[in-house]
PDB file of C-alpha atoms in Angstrom:
ATOM      1  CA  MET A   1      96.719   3.967 107.601  1.00  0.00           C
ATOM      2  CA  GLN A   2      98.302   6.022 105.527  1.00  0.00           C
ATOM      3  CA  GLU A   3      97.342   5.970 101.896  1.00  0.00           C
ATOM      4  CA  THR A   4      98.509   7.013  98.623  1.00  0.00           C
ATOM      5  CA  ASN A   5      95.730   7.259  95.708  1.00  0.00           C
ATOM      6  CA  SER A   6      96.056   7.892  92.142  1.00  0.00           C
ATOM      7  CA  LEU A   7      96.471  11.383  91.430  1.00  0.00           C
ATOM      8  CA  GLU A   8     100.619  10.992  90.693  1.00  0.00           C
ATOM      9  CA  PHE A   9     100.055   8.132  88.898  1.00  0.00           C
ATOM     10  CA  GLU A  10      97.261   9.605  86.642  1.00  0.00           C
ATOM     11  CA  ARG A  11      99.660  12.517  85.628  1.00  0.00           C
ATOM     12  CA  ALA A  12     102.618  10.283  85.117  1.00  0.00           C
ATOM     13  CA  ARG A  13     103.409   8.675  81.572  1.00  0.00           C
ATOM     14  CA  PRO A  14     102.383   5.850  81.060  1.00  0.00           C
ATOM     15  CA  SER A  15     106.231   3.777  80.900  1.00  0.00           C
ATOM     16  CA  GLU A  16     106.734   5.396  84.723  1.00  0.00           C
ATOM     17  CA  ARG A  17     103.541   4.286  86.169  1.00  0.00           C
ATOM     18  CA  GLY A  18     105.467   1.073  86.818  1.00  0.00           C
ATOM     19  CA  ALA A  19     108.206   2.398  88.828  1.00  0.00           C
ATOM     20  CA  ILE A  20     105.580   4.239  90.622  1.00  0.00           C
ATOM     21  CA  ILE A  21     103.855   1.524  91.291  1.00  0.00           C
ATOM     22  CA  GLY A  22     106.881  -0.121  92.315  1.00  0.00           C
ATOM     23  CA  ASP A  23     107.971   2.188  94.742  1.00  0.00           C
ATOM     24  CA  MET A  24     104.327   2.251  96.352  1.00  0.00           C
ATOM     25  CA  LEU A  25     104.516  -1.401  97.079  1.00  0.00           C
ATOM     26  CA  SER A  26     107.973  -1.552  98.431  1.00  0.00           C
ATOM     27  CA  SER A  27     107.262   1.021 101.018  1.00  0.00           C
ATOM     28  CA  ALA A  28     103.794  -0.423 101.797  1.00  0.00           C
ATOM     29  CA  TYR A  29     105.419  -4.199 102.111  1.00  0.00           C
ATOM     30  CA  SER A  30     108.888  -3.358 103.251  1.00  0.00           C
ATOM     31  CA  SER A  31     110.747  -4.926 100.502  1.00  0.00           C
ATOM     32  CA  ASP A  32     111.807  -4.280  97.160  1.00  0.00           C
ATOM     33  CA  TRP A  33     109.277  -4.772  94.484  1.00  0.00           C
ATOM     34  CA  THR A  34     109.138  -3.760  90.646  1.00  0.00           C
ATOM     35  CA  ALA A  35     106.385  -3.497  88.754  1.00  0.00           C
ATOM     36  CA  ARG A  36     105.081  -3.415  84.932  1.00  0.00           C
ATOM     37  CA  LEU A  37     101.586  -2.858  83.905  1.00  0.00           C
ATOM     38  CA  LEU A  38      99.803  -5.484  81.800  1.00  0.00           C
ATOM     39  CA  ASP A  39      96.804  -2.654  81.258  1.00  0.00           C
ATOM     40  CA  ARG A  40      98.339   0.852  80.706  1.00  0.00           C
ATOM     41  CA  ASP A  41      94.975   2.063  80.224  1.00  0.00           C
ATOM     42  CA  ASP A  42      93.831   1.059  83.719  1.00  0.00           C
ATOM     43  CA  ASN A  43      94.097   4.040  86.365  1.00  0.00           C
ATOM     44  CA  CYS A  44      92.797   1.994  89.680  1.00  0.00           C
ATOM     45  CA  LEU A  45      95.241   2.336  92.092  1.00  0.00           C
ATOM     46  CA  LYS A  46      95.516   2.801  95.731  1.00  0.00           C
ATOM     47  CA  VAL A  47      98.082   1.805  98.198  1.00  0.00           C
ATOM     48  CA  GLY A  48      98.149   2.187 101.708  1.00  0.00           C
ATOM     49  CA  GLY A  49     100.349   0.535 104.883  1.00  0.00           C
ATOM     50  CA  GLU A  50     100.924   0.869 108.820  1.00  0.00           C
ATOM     51  CA  THR A  51     103.442  -1.109 111.005  1.00  0.00           C
ATOM     52  CA  VAL A  52     103.660  -0.811 114.848  1.00  0.00           C
ATOM     53  CA  ASP A  53     106.281  -2.496 116.927  1.00  0.00           C
ATOM     54  CA  GLY A  54     107.155  -4.939 114.267  1.00  0.00           C
ATOM     55  CA  ILE A  55     103.649  -6.088 112.716  1.00  0.00           C
ATOM     56  CA  GLY A  56     102.179  -4.312 109.851  1.00  0.00           C
ATOM     57  CA  ILE A  57      98.668  -4.185 107.653  1.00  0.00           C
ATOM     58  CA  ALA A  58      98.984  -3.579 104.026  1.00  0.00           C
ATOM     59  CA  SER A  59      96.268  -2.726 101.781  1.00  0.00           C
ATOM     60  CA  ALA A  60      96.145  -2.145  97.689  1.00  0.00           C
ATOM     61  CA  SER A  61      93.824  -1.560  94.785  1.00  0.00           C
ATOM     62  CA  LEU A  62      95.710  -1.885  91.605  1.00  0.00           C
ATOM     63  CA  PRO A  63      95.342  -2.529  88.112  1.00  0.00           C
ATOM     64  CA  PRO A  64      96.595  -5.767  86.351  1.00  0.00           C
ATOM     65  CA  LEU A  65     100.200  -6.495  86.776  1.00  0.00           C
ATOM     66  CA  SER A  66     103.233  -8.279  87.121  1.00  0.00           C
ATOM     67  CA  ILE A  67     105.376  -8.198  89.819  1.00  0.00           C
ATOM     68  CA  ARG A  68     108.488  -8.879  90.985  1.00  0.00           C
ATOM     69  CA  ASN A  69     110.666  -9.374  94.256  1.00  0.00           C
ATOM     70  CA  ASP A  70     114.485  -9.650  93.693  1.00  0.00           C
ATOM     71  CA  PRO A  71     115.863  -9.220  97.445  1.00  0.00           C
ATOM     72  CA  PRO A  72     119.779  -8.718  97.228  1.00  0.00           C
ATOM     73  CA  PRO A  73     121.950 -11.153  98.570  1.00  0.00           C
ATOM     74  CA  ARG A  74     122.404  -8.664 101.832  1.00  0.00           C
ATOM     75  CA  ARG A  75     119.325  -7.177 102.693  1.00  0.00           C
ATOM     76  CA  LYS A  76     117.235  -6.341 105.559  1.00  0.00           C
ATOM     77  CA  GLU A  77     116.037  -8.515 108.692  1.00  0.00           C
ATOM     78  CA  ARG A  78     113.318 -11.174 106.890  1.00  0.00           C
ATOM     79  CA  LYS A  79     109.495 -10.119 106.926  1.00  0.00           C
ATOM     80  CA  TYR A  80     106.233 -12.685 106.269  1.00  0.00           C
ATOM     81  CA  TYR A  81     103.610 -11.838 104.389  1.00  0.00           C
ATOM     82  CA  ILE A  82     100.358 -13.349 104.943  1.00  0.00           C
ATOM     83  CA  TYR A  83      98.657 -12.159 101.456  1.00  0.00           C
ATOM     84  CA  VAL A  84      95.504 -12.877 100.352  1.00  0.00           C
ATOM     85  CA  ALA A  85      93.726 -11.104  96.408  1.00  0.00           C
ATOM     86  CA  ASP A  86      90.199 -11.016  95.261  1.00  0.00           C
ATOM     87  CA  GLN A  87      91.696 -12.353  91.593  1.00  0.00           C
ATOM     88  CA  VAL A  88      93.532 -15.237  90.404  1.00  0.00           C
ATOM     89  CA  GLN A  89      97.160 -14.910  90.730  1.00  0.00           C
ATOM     90  CA  LYS A  90     100.009 -16.653  89.271  1.00  0.00           C
ATOM     91  CA  LEU A  91     103.229 -17.189  91.706  1.00  0.00           C
ATOM     92  CA  GLU A  92     106.746 -18.231  89.933  1.00  0.00           C
ATOM     93  CA  LEU A  93     108.490 -19.420  93.045  1.00  0.00           C
ATOM     94  CA  PRO A  94     112.584 -19.884  93.163  1.00  0.00           C
ATOM     95  CA  ASP A  95     112.338 -23.402  92.233  1.00  0.00           C
ATOM     96  CA  GLY A  96     110.613 -22.688  89.051  1.00  0.00           C
ATOM     97  CA  GLU A  97     107.199 -24.301  90.462  1.00  0.00           C
ATOM     98  CA  ALA A  98     104.319 -21.857  89.290  1.00  0.00           C
ATOM     99  CA  LEU A  99     101.118 -22.018  91.865  1.00  0.00           C
ATOM    100  CA  ILE A 100      97.824 -20.878  90.615  1.00  0.00           C
ATOM    101  CA  LEU A 101      96.001 -19.246  93.811  1.00  0.00           C
ATOM    102  CA  ASN A 102      92.456 -18.956  93.375  1.00  0.00           C
ATOM    103  CA  PRO A 103      90.871 -15.455  94.460  1.00  0.00           C
ATOM    104  CA  GLU A 104      90.579 -14.905  98.179  1.00  0.00           C
ATOM    105  CA  GLN A 105      93.094 -17.902  98.746  1.00  0.00           C
ATOM    106  CA  LEU A 106      95.463 -17.225 101.172  1.00  0.00           C
ATOM    107  CA  THR A 107      99.007 -17.925 100.901  1.00  0.00           C
ATOM    108  CA  VAL A 108     102.323 -17.157 103.398  1.00  0.00           C
ATOM    109  CA  LEU A 109     105.113 -15.624 101.466  1.00  0.00           C
ATOM    110  CA  SER A 110     108.865 -14.044 102.878  1.00  0.00           C
ATOM    111  CA  SER A 111     110.528 -10.616 101.722  1.00  0.00           C
ATOM    112  CA  ASP A 112     113.638 -12.517 101.343  1.00  0.00           C
ATOM    113  CA  MET A 113     112.269 -14.882  98.693  1.00  0.00           C
ATOM    114  CA  PRO A 114     112.764 -14.329  95.017  1.00  0.00           C
ATOM    115  CA  ILE A 115     109.166 -14.557  93.144  1.00  0.00           C
ATOM    116  CA  LYS A 116     107.188 -13.060  90.507  1.00  0.00           C
ATOM    117  CA  ILE A 117     103.204 -12.902  90.891  1.00  0.00           C
ATOM    118  CA  THR A 118     101.298 -11.954  87.633  1.00  0.00           C
ATOM    119  CA  ILE A 119      97.230 -10.570  88.298  1.00  0.00           C
ATOM    120  CA  PRO A 120      95.612  -9.968  84.681  1.00  0.00           C
ATOM    121  CA  LYS A 121      92.553  -8.224  86.225  1.00  0.00           C
ATOM    122  CA  PRO A 122      92.159  -5.340  88.570  1.00  0.00           C
ATOM    123  CA  TYR A 123      92.495  -6.359  91.859  1.00  0.00           C
ATOM    124  CA  ARG A 124      92.421  -5.615  95.878  1.00  0.00           C
ATOM    125  CA  THR A 125      95.029  -7.312  98.181  1.00  0.00           C
ATOM    126  CA  THR A 126      95.379  -7.170 102.157  1.00  0.00           C
ATOM    127  CA  SER A 127      98.572  -8.460 103.887  1.00  0.00           C
ATOM    128  CA  LEU A 128      99.762  -8.888 107.310  1.00  0.00           C
ATOM    129  CA  ILE A 129     103.757  -8.358 107.435  1.00  0.00           C
ATOM    130  CA  ILE A 130     105.276  -9.436 110.570  1.00  0.00           C
ATOM    131  CA  ASP A 131     108.930  -9.282 111.167  1.00  0.00           C
ATOM    132  CA  ARG A 132     110.835 -12.694 111.368  1.00  0.00           C
ATOM    133  CA  ASP A 133     111.328 -12.920 115.127  1.00  0.00           C
ATOM    134  CA  ILE A 134     107.496 -12.380 115.754  1.00  0.00           C
ATOM    135  CA  PHE A 135     106.491 -15.341 113.109  1.00  0.00           C
ATOM    136  CA  GLU A 136     109.010 -17.541 113.808  1.00  0.00           C
ATOM    137  CA  THR A 137     108.637 -17.514 117.537  1.00  0.00           C
ATOM    138  CA  SER A 138     104.933 -18.224 116.657  1.00  0.00           C
ATOM    139  CA  ILE A 139     104.925 -20.408 113.904  1.00  0.00           C
ATOM    140  CA  PRO A 140     107.737 -22.992 114.612  1.00  0.00           C
ATOM    141  CA  CYS A 141     109.028 -24.820 111.219  1.00  0.00           C
ATOM    142  CA  SER A 142     107.731 -21.882 109.497  1.00  0.00           C
ATOM    143  CA  ARG A 143     109.005 -23.220 106.430  1.00  0.00           C
ATOM    144  CA  ILE A 144     106.285 -25.316 105.640  1.00  0.00           C
ATOM    145  CA  LEU A 145     104.009 -22.561 104.911  1.00  0.00           C
ATOM    146  CA  VAL A 146     106.014 -20.090 103.093  1.00  0.00           C
ATOM    147  CA  GLY A 147     105.376 -20.439  99.408  1.00  0.00           C
ATOM    148  CA  ARG A 148     102.906 -22.905  99.088  1.00  0.00           C
ATOM    149  CA  ARG A 149      99.310 -23.011  98.499  1.00  0.00           C
ATOM    150  CA  LEU A 150      97.223 -23.118 102.039  1.00  0.00           C
ATOM    151  CA  THR A 151      94.876 -25.828 101.299  1.00  0.00           C
ATOM    152  CA  PHE A 152      92.662 -25.060 104.558  1.00  0.00           C
ATOM    153  CA  PRO A 153      88.608 -25.881 104.642  1.00  0.00           C
ATOM    154  CA  ASP A 154      86.539 -22.999 103.303  1.00  0.00           C
ATOM    155  CA  HIS A 155      85.205 -22.364 106.976  1.00  0.00           C
ATOM    156  CA  VAL A 156      88.972 -21.874 108.481  1.00  0.00           C
ATOM    157  CA  ASN A 157      89.946 -19.876 105.553  1.00  0.00           C
ATOM    158  CA  SER A 158      87.324 -17.609 106.149  1.00  0.00           C
ATOM    159  CA  VAL A 159      87.855 -16.776 109.860  1.00  0.00           C
ATOM    160  CA  LEU A 160      91.534 -16.101 108.766  1.00  0.00           C
ATOM    161  CA  LYS A 161      90.196 -13.290 106.112  1.00  0.00           C
ATOM    162  CA  GLU A 162      87.937 -11.847 108.239  1.00  0.00           C
ATOM    163  CA  MET A 163      91.183 -11.584 110.680  1.00  0.00           C
ATOM    164  CA  LEU A 164      93.002  -9.436 107.996  1.00  0.00           C
ATOM    165  CA  GLU A 165      90.040  -7.484 106.836  1.00  0.00           C
ATOM    166  CA  SER A 166      89.566  -6.500 110.742  1.00  0.00           C
ATOM    167  CA  ALA A 167      93.271  -5.424 111.121  1.00  0.00           C
ATOM    168  CA  PHE A 168      92.697  -3.210 107.966  1.00  0.00           C
ATOM    169  CA  LEU A 169      89.713  -1.830 109.016  1.00  0.00           C
ATOM    170  CA  ILE A 170      90.990  -1.329 112.475  1.00  0.00           C
ATOM    171  CA  SER A 171      94.017   0.626 110.769  1.00  0.00           C
ATOM    172  CA  HIS A 172      91.517   2.338 109.028  1.00  0.00           C
ATOM    173  CA  ALA A 173      89.944   3.759 111.588  1.00  0.00           C
ATOM    174  CA  GLY A 174      93.212   5.000 113.244  1.00  0.00           C
ATOM    175  CA  LYS A 175      93.351   2.541 116.186  1.00  0.00           C
ATOM    176  CA  PHE A 176      95.996   0.031 114.828  1.00  0.00           C
ATOM    177  CA  GLY A 177      98.676   1.203 117.068  1.00  0.00           C
ATOM    178  CA  ASP A 178      96.520  -0.358 119.598  1.00  0.00           C
ATOM    179  CA  ALA A 179      95.523  -3.218 118.524  1.00  0.00           C
ATOM    180  CA  ALA A 180      98.255  -4.268 116.280  1.00  0.00           C
ATOM    181  CA  PRO A 181     100.199  -6.725 118.864  1.00  0.00           C
ATOM    182  CA  HIS A 182      96.941  -8.253 120.070  1.00  0.00           C
ATOM    183  CA  LEU A 183      95.892  -8.766 116.483  1.00  0.00           C
ATOM    184  CA  ALA A 184      99.012 -10.557 115.197  1.00  0.00           C
ATOM    185  CA  ARG A 185      99.059 -12.727 118.264  1.00  0.00           C
ATOM    186  CA  SER A 186      95.504 -14.019 117.527  1.00  0.00           C
ATOM    187  CA  PHE A 187      96.011 -14.127 113.624  1.00  0.00           C
ATOM    188  CA  LEU A 188      98.945 -16.649 114.602  1.00  0.00           C
ATOM    189  CA  GLU A 189      97.645 -18.498 116.890  1.00  0.00           C
ATOM    190  CA  TYR A 190      94.355 -19.354 115.033  1.00  0.00           C
ATOM    191  CA  LEU A 191      96.937 -19.975 111.905  1.00  0.00           C
ATOM    192  CA  LEU A 192      99.111 -22.612 114.067  1.00  0.00           C
ATOM    193  CA  MET A 193      96.221 -24.377 115.126  1.00  0.00           C
ATOM    194  CA  SER A 194      94.907 -24.561 111.703  1.00  0.00           C
ATOM    195  CA  ILE A 195      97.915 -26.304 109.836  1.00  0.00           C
ATOM    196  CA  HIS A 196      96.663 -29.868 110.648  1.00  0.00           C
ATOM    197  CA  PHE A 197      93.656 -28.509 108.928  1.00  0.00           C
ATOM    198  CA  ASP A 198      95.679 -28.471 105.597  1.00  0.00           C
ATOM    199  CA  LYS A 199      95.370 -31.906 103.702  1.00  0.00           C
ATOM    200  CA  ALA A 200      98.926 -31.161 101.464  1.00  0.00           C
ATOM    201  CA  ILE A 201     100.772 -31.592 104.512  1.00  0.00           C
ATOM    202  CA  PRO A 202     100.553 -35.485 105.516  1.00  0.00           C
ATOM    203  CA  ALA A 203     100.074 -35.975 109.108  1.00  0.00           C
ATOM    204  CA  ASP A 204     103.184 -38.260 109.759  1.00  0.00           C
ATOM    205  CA  SER A 205     105.763 -36.669 107.406  1.00  0.00           C
ATOM    206  CA  PRO A 206     108.683 -34.969 109.340  1.00  0.00           C
ATOM    207  CA  ASN A 207     108.132 -31.877 108.785  1.00  0.00           C
ATOM    208  CA  ALA A 208     104.737 -31.827 110.029  1.00  0.00           C
ATOM    209  CA  LEU A 209     105.787 -33.908 113.055  1.00  0.00           C
ATOM    210  CA  GLU A 210     108.690 -31.418 113.632  1.00  0.00           C
ATOM    211  CA  PHE A 211     106.859 -28.470 113.556  1.00  0.00           C
ATOM    212  CA  ARG A 212     104.099 -30.288 116.072  1.00  0.00           C
ATOM    213  CA  ARG A 213     106.878 -31.051 118.846  1.00  0.00           C
ATOM    214  CA  LYS A 214     107.821 -27.595 118.856  1.00  0.00           C
ATOM    215  CA  GLN A 215     104.195 -26.419 119.023  1.00  0.00           C
ATOM    216  CA  VAL A 216     103.725 -28.869 121.956  1.00  0.00           C
ATOM    217  CA  MET A 217     106.951 -27.964 123.723  1.00  0.00           C
ATOM    218  CA  ALA A 218     106.211 -24.089 123.158  1.00  0.00           C
ATOM    219  CA  TYR A 219     102.698 -24.593 124.359  1.00  0.00           C
ATOM    220  CA  ILE A 220     104.475 -26.655 127.416  1.00  0.00           C
ATOM    221  CA  GLU A 221     106.744 -23.275 128.172  1.00  0.00           C
ATOM    222  CA  GLN A 222     104.144 -20.905 127.900  1.00  0.00           C
ATOM    223  CA  ASN A 223     101.872 -23.068 130.397  1.00  0.00           C
ATOM    224  CA  PHE A 224     103.754 -25.145 132.499  1.00  0.00           C
ATOM    225  CA  GLY A 225     102.271 -23.271 135.813  1.00  0.00           C
ATOM    226  CA  GLN A 226      98.884 -24.933 135.396  1.00  0.00           C
ATOM    227  CA  PRO A 227      98.443 -27.851 137.522  1.00  0.00           C
ATOM    228  CA  GLU A 228      95.722 -29.557 134.788  1.00  0.00           C
ATOM    229  CA  LEU A 229      98.775 -29.228 132.205  1.00  0.00           C
ATOM    230  CA  SER A 230      99.100 -33.303 130.733  1.00  0.00           C
ATOM    231  CA  VAL A 231      99.092 -34.580 126.898  1.00  0.00           C
ATOM    232  CA  GLU A 232      95.531 -34.918 126.913  1.00  0.00           C
ATOM    233  CA  HIS A 233      94.947 -30.952 127.687  1.00  0.00           C
ATOM    234  CA  ILE A 234      97.886 -29.916 125.541  1.00  0.00           C
ATOM    235  CA  ALA A 235      95.491 -32.386 122.783  1.00  0.00           C
ATOM    236  CA  ARG A 236      92.575 -30.712 123.269  1.00  0.00           C
ATOM    237  CA  ARG A 237      93.475 -27.289 122.913  1.00  0.00           C
ATOM    238  CA  LEU A 238      95.431 -28.182 119.720  1.00  0.00           C
ATOM    239  CA  GLY A 239      93.037 -29.654 117.719  1.00  0.00           C
ATOM    240  CA  VAL A 240      94.545 -33.261 117.751  1.00  0.00           C
ATOM    241  CA  SER A 241      94.521 -36.449 119.323  1.00  0.00           C
ATOM    242  CA  ALA A 242      96.742 -37.670 122.444  1.00  0.00           C
ATOM    243  CA  ARG A 243      98.174 -40.427 120.285  1.00  0.00           C
ATOM    244  CA  TYR A 244      99.465 -37.777 117.262  1.00  0.00           C
ATOM    245  CA  VAL A 245     101.052 -35.724 120.459  1.00  0.00           C
ATOM    246  CA  GLN A 246     102.821 -39.005 121.286  1.00  0.00           C
ATOM    247  CA  MET A 247     103.806 -39.577 117.735  1.00  0.00           C
ATOM    248  CA  ALA A 248     105.223 -36.042 117.636  1.00  0.00           C
ATOM    249  CA  PHE A 249     107.589 -36.883 120.144  1.00  0.00           C
ATOM    250  CA  ALA A 250     108.891 -40.629 119.064  1.00  0.00           C
ATOM    251  CA  GLY A 251     112.650 -40.845 118.627  1.00  0.00           C
ATOM    252  CA  PHE A 252     112.905 -37.472 120.596  1.00  0.00           C
ATOM    253  CA  GLU A 253     114.928 -37.570 123.762  1.00  0.00           C
ATOM    254  CA  MET A 254     112.117 -36.755 126.273  1.00  0.00           C
ATOM    255  CA  SER A 255     108.076 -37.772 125.988  1.00  0.00           C
ATOM    256  CA  PRO A 256     105.503 -35.051 126.542  1.00  0.00           C
ATOM    257  CA  SER A 257     105.470 -35.596 130.277  1.00  0.00           C
ATOM    258  CA  GLN A 258     108.739 -35.787 130.660  1.00  0.00           C
ATOM    259  CA  CYS A 259     108.882 -32.192 128.934  1.00  0.00           C
ATOM    260  CA  ILE A 260     106.525 -30.936 131.282  1.00  0.00           C
ATOM    261  CA  LYS A 261     108.010 -32.280 134.289  1.00  0.00           C
ATOM    262  CA  LYS A 262     111.581 -30.689 133.371  1.00  0.00           C
ATOM    263  CA  CYS A 263     110.007 -27.196 132.366  1.00  0.00           C
ATOM    264  CA  ARG A 264     108.508 -26.705 135.974  1.00  0.00           C
ATOM    265  CA  LEU A 265     111.544 -27.734 137.894  1.00  0.00           C
ATOM    266  CA  GLU A 266     113.610 -25.726 135.761  1.00  0.00           C
ATOM    267  CA  ALA A 267     111.149 -22.851 136.375  1.00  0.00           C
ATOM    268  CA  THR A 268     110.996 -23.741 139.944  1.00  0.00           C
ATOM    269  CA  ALA A 269     115.164 -23.955 140.518  1.00  0.00           C
ATOM    270  CA  LYS A 270     115.520 -20.431 138.625  1.00  0.00           C
ATOM    271  CA  ARG A 271     113.005 -18.996 140.998  1.00  0.00           C
ATOM    272  CA  LEU A 272     114.414 -20.494 143.941  1.00  0.00           C
ATOM    273  CA  ARG A 273     117.649 -18.432 143.366  1.00  0.00           C
ATOM    274  CA  ASP A 274     115.766 -15.139 142.048  1.00  0.00           C
ATOM    275  CA  PRO A 275     116.107 -12.835 144.926  1.00  0.00           C
ATOM    276  CA  GLN A 276     112.596 -11.311 143.678  1.00  0.00           C
ATOM    277  CA  TRP A 277     111.178 -14.685 145.022  1.00  0.00           C
ATOM    278  CA  SER A 278     113.100 -15.021 148.107  1.00  0.00           C
ATOM    279  CA  GLY A 279     109.832 -14.368 150.098  1.00  0.00           C
ATOM    280  CA  ILE A 280     107.874 -16.873 148.937  1.00  0.00           C
ATOM    281  CA  SER A 281     108.062 -20.495 150.571  1.00  0.00           C
ATOM    282  CA  ILE A 282     109.190 -23.060 148.527  1.00  0.00           C
ATOM    283  CA  THR A 283     105.375 -25.055 148.689  1.00  0.00           C
ATOM    284  CA  GLU A 284     104.824 -21.954 147.081  1.00  0.00           C
ATOM    285  CA  ILE A 285     106.531 -21.640 144.297  1.00  0.00           C
ATOM    286  CA  SER A 286     106.000 -25.389 143.280  1.00  0.00           C
ATOM    287  CA  PHE A 287     102.615 -24.583 143.036  1.00  0.00           C
ATOM    288  CA  ARG A 288     103.095 -21.752 141.333  1.00  0.00           C
ATOM    289  CA  CYS A 289     105.050 -23.855 138.544  1.00  0.00           C
ATOM    290  CA  GLY A 290     102.515 -26.430 138.094  1.00  0.00           C
ATOM    291  CA  PHE A 291     103.182 -28.783 141.252  1.00  0.00           C
ATOM    292  CA  ASN A 292     100.044 -30.319 143.011  1.00  0.00           C
ATOM    293  CA  SER A 293     102.257 -32.081 145.728  1.00  0.00           C
ATOM    294  CA  SER A 294     104.942 -30.568 147.597  1.00  0.00           C
ATOM    295  CA  ALA A 295     106.358 -34.174 148.513  1.00  0.00           C
ATOM    296  CA  HIS A 296     106.370 -35.657 144.955  1.00  0.00           C
ATOM    297  CA  PHE A 297     107.943 -32.128 143.902  1.00  0.00           C
ATOM    298  CA  SER A 298     110.605 -32.552 146.620  1.00  0.00           C
ATOM    299  CA  ASN A 299     111.329 -36.100 145.440  1.00  0.00           C
ATOM    300  CA  GLU A 300     111.773 -35.172 141.502  1.00  0.00           C
ATOM    301  CA  PHE A 301     113.650 -31.821 142.619  1.00  0.00           C
ATOM    302  CA  ARG A 302     115.999 -34.143 144.523  1.00  0.00           C
ATOM    303  CA  LYS A 303     116.436 -36.717 141.553  1.00  0.00           C
ATOM    304  CA  ALA A 304     116.946 -33.885 139.304  1.00  0.00           C
ATOM    305  CA  TYR A 305     119.512 -31.521 141.346  1.00  0.00           C
ATOM    306  CA  GLY A 306     121.215 -34.329 143.625  1.00  0.00           C
ATOM    307  CA  MET A 307     119.832 -32.008 146.722  1.00  0.00           C
ATOM    308  CA  ALA A 308     116.469 -30.923 148.312  1.00  0.00           C
ATOM    309  CA  PRO A 309     114.878 -27.822 147.544  1.00  0.00           C
ATOM    310  CA  ARG A 310     115.700 -26.031 150.602  1.00  0.00           C
ATOM    311  CA  GLU A 311     119.623 -26.749 150.508  1.00  0.00           C
ATOM    312  CA  TYR A 312     119.709 -25.962 146.530  1.00  0.00           C
ATOM    313  CA  ARG A 313     117.944 -22.205 147.783  1.00  0.00           C
ATOM    314  CA  LEU A 314     120.645 -21.583 150.379  1.00  0.00           C
ATOM    315  CA  ALA A 315     123.821 -23.310 148.628  1.00  0.00           C
ATOM    316  CA  PRO A 316     126.762 -21.023 146.427  1.00  0.00           C
ATOM    317  CA  THR A 317     125.821 -20.938 143.128  1.00  0.00           C
ATOM    318  CA  THR A 318     129.021 -22.994 142.205  1.00  0.00           C
ATOM    319  CA  ALA A 319     127.786 -25.980 144.701  1.00  0.00           C
ATOM    320  CA  ALA A 320     124.402 -26.133 143.225  1.00  0.00           C
ATOM    321  CA  ASN A 321     125.654 -26.637 139.826  1.00  0.00           C
TER     322      ASN A 321
END
């Protein structure tokens, strides 16, 4: 981790120190921050950060501050911050709402979000900084998390904080480049699994149900090759009831079971036309895509594509379509 200590800060005139901090934060947090010191006599300052393949870790020890992010209309690609500080802080959001966060309380912010943060005491903060594509792929309906107080139980909050701290220690040891993808994936998976603990999100709210449906569909797309994949299996993995999984698909064009079947059929059809799979039997392909009966697979494939799997494999693309 590259760090900047307080030497330049201490030598600067008090009127220059806010600009120095703003530049440091902008560099470490990949955004455009300005800073105003609340105590000009406090010289505590250390800012460090590292970014690898769209995943960054940033840590800072800072004096009492009021900091502001005023992103221009055209700015860099959005990034998300999973952010924690060890002092009480006040967040002033774009809609005029003010959040008071307790020490060690996690929140999620985005780099394109105008926000003002006030921390009246010297503090230390750690953030995981993740590119938009990575975050939004892992966290469907990410908008339900951004700019709000995350009310997780203490044990969930502790695990997430420990994962952030581990990322910082790994970076400090010079190993972040090797570990960053695994760290981010593990953190986002746990964050995703933790959302149903947040009592501030009603379990039957449209946002929560849409989030859960997209979460289930993403899980299906990643695990369709497992023969045991079912509504009950998915519910256990996500830590919710099977009834809640079904409820998330109420009014949707397909049930969870139909989504599983559709995903398996599409994956099989794609492999039947892929030259790299030409030496593998149809039965083996269907088994690798999650079917456990060749007869059942053939019947379902014929219903979906209007021909037997063997015909589909041999037919010209235009005819099969």
